[in-house]
XYZ file of N, CA, C and O in Angstrom:
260
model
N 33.919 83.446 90.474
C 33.341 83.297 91.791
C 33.374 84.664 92.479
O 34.394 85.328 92.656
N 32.197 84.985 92.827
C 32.295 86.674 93.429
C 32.934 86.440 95.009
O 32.969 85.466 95.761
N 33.366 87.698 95.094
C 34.872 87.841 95.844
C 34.285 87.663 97.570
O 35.177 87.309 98.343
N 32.617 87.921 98.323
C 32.108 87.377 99.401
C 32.522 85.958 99.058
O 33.347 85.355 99.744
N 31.805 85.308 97.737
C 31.880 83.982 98.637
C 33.399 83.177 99.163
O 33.522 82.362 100.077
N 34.280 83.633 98.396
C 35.386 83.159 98.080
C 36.317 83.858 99.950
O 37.289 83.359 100.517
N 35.491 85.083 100.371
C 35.673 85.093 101.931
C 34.858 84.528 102.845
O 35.417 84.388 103.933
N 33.733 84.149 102.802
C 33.143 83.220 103.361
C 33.524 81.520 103.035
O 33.000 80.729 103.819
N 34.275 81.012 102.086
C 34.994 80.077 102.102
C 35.889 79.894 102.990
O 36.022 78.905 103.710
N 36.634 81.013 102.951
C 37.617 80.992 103.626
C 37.796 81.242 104.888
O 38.710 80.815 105.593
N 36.645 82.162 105.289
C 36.497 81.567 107.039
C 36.315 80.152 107.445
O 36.885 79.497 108.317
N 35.269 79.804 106.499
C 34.617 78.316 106.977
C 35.853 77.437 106.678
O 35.448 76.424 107.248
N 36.864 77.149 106.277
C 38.309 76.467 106.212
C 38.736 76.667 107.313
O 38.955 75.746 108.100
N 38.925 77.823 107.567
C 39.808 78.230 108.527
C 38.902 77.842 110.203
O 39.512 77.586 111.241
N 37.779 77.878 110.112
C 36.965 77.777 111.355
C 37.039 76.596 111.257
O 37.193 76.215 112.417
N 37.025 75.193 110.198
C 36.946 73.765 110.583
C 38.383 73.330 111.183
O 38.578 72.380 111.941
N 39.313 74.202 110.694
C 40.960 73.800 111.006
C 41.213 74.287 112.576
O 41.987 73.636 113.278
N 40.517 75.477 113.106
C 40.313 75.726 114.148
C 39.327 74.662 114.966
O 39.755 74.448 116.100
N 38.437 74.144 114.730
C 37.401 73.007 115.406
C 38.440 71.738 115.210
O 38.077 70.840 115.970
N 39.106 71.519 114.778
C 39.733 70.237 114.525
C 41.087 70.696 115.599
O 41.255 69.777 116.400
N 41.894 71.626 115.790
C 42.979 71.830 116.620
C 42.522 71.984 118.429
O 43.034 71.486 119.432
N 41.518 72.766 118.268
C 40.312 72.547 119.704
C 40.073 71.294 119.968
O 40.335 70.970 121.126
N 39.571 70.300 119.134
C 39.519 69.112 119.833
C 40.371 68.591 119.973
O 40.408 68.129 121.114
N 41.577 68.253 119.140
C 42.840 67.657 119.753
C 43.503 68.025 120.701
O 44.177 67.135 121.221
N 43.592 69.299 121.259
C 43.665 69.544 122.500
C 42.997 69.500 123.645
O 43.372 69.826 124.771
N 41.624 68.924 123.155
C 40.408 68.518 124.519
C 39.443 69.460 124.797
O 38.454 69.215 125.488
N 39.738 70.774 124.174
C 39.159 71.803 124.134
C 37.235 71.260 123.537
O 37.074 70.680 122.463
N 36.232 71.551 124.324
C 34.923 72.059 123.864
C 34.605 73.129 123.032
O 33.555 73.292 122.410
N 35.820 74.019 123.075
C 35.306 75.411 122.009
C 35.334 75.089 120.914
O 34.858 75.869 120.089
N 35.891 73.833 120.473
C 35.317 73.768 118.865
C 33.902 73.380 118.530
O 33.580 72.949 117.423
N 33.235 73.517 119.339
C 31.522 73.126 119.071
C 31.332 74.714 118.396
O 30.747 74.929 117.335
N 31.971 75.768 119.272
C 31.731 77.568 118.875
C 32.218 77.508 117.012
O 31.574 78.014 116.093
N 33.301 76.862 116.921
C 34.039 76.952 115.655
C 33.226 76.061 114.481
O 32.922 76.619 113.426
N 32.923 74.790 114.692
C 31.584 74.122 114.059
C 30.702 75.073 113.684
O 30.317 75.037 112.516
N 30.195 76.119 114.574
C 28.512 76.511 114.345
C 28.741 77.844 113.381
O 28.002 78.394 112.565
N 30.208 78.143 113.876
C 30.805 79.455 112.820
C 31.078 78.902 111.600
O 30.700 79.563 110.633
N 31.686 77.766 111.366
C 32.346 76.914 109.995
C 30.741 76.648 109.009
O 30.746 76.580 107.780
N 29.634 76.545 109.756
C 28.058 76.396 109.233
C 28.103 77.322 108.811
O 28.274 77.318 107.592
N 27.985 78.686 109.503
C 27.223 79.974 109.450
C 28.051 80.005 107.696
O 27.551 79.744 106.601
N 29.588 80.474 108.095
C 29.563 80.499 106.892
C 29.887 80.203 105.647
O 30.296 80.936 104.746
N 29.555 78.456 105.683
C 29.330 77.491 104.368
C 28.199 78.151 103.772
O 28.218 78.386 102.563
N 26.798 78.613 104.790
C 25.292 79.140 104.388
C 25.991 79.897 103.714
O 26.108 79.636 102.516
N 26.463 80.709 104.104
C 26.700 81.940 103.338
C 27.686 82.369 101.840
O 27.774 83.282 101.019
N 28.186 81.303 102.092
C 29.005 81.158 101.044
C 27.847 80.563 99.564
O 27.607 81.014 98.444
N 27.509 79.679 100.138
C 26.467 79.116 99.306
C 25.377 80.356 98.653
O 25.018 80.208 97.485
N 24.959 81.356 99.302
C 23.697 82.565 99.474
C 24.287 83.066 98.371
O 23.843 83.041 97.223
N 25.949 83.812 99.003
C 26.482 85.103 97.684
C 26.664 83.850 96.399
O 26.456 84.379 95.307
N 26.969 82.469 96.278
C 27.403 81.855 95.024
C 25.542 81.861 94.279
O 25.310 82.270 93.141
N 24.906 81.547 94.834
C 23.316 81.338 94.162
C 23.135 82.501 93.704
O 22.808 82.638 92.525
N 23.329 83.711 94.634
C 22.670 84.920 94.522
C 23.450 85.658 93.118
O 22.858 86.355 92.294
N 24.842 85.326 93.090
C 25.878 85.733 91.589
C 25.380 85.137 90.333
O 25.450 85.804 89.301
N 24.807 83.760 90.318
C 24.513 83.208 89.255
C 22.774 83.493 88.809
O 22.232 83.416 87.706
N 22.159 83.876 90.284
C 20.933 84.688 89.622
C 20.931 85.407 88.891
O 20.251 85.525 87.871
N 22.149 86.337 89.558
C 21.719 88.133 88.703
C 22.379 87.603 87.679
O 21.534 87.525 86.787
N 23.546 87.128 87.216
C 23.877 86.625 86.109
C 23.230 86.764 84.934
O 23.243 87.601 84.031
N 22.304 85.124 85.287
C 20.974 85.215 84.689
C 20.085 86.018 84.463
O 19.564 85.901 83.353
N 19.705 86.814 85.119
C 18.708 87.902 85.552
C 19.527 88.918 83.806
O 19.006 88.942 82.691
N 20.934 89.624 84.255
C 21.114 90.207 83.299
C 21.468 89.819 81.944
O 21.701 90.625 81.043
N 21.511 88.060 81.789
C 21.092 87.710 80.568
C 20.223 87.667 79.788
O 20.335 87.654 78.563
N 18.833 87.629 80.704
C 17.846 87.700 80.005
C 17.154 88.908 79.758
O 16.290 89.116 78.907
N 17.710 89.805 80.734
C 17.217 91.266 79.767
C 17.834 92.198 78.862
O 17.461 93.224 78.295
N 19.130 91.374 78.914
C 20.093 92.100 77.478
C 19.695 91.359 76.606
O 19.821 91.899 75.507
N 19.117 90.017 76.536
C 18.189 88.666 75.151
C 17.031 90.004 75.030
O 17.129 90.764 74.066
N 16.246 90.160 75.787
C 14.847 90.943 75.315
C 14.888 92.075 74.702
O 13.980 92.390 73.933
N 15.813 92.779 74.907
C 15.604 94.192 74.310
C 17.060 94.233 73.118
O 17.258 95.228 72.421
């Protein structure tokens, strides 16, 4: 697992554990921590697709030549 996504995991953990301690205290700022815990699941998801492209990508041109 390349080493962005595995930090973009780990914000988005850490931002839902933060949205979940905000609301038990009554706090609204976990709506801020929700939209950050999104941002970066996307992103986590982007660098994991984008690793297994090039992957691919450099499998198939070390197969061709």
């Amino acid at each position: 697992m390349p080493r962005l996504a595995l930090c973009t995991l780990a914000v988005c953990v850490l931002a839902i554990a933060a949205a979940v301690v905000s609301f038990a205290r009554g706090s609204w700022l976990g709506i801020v921590w929700i939209l950050i815990a999104g941002i970066s699941s996307n992103m986590a998801w982007y660098y994991l697709r984008k690793a297994r492209a090039d992957r691919a990508d450099r499998e198939s041109t070390s197969a061709e030549g």
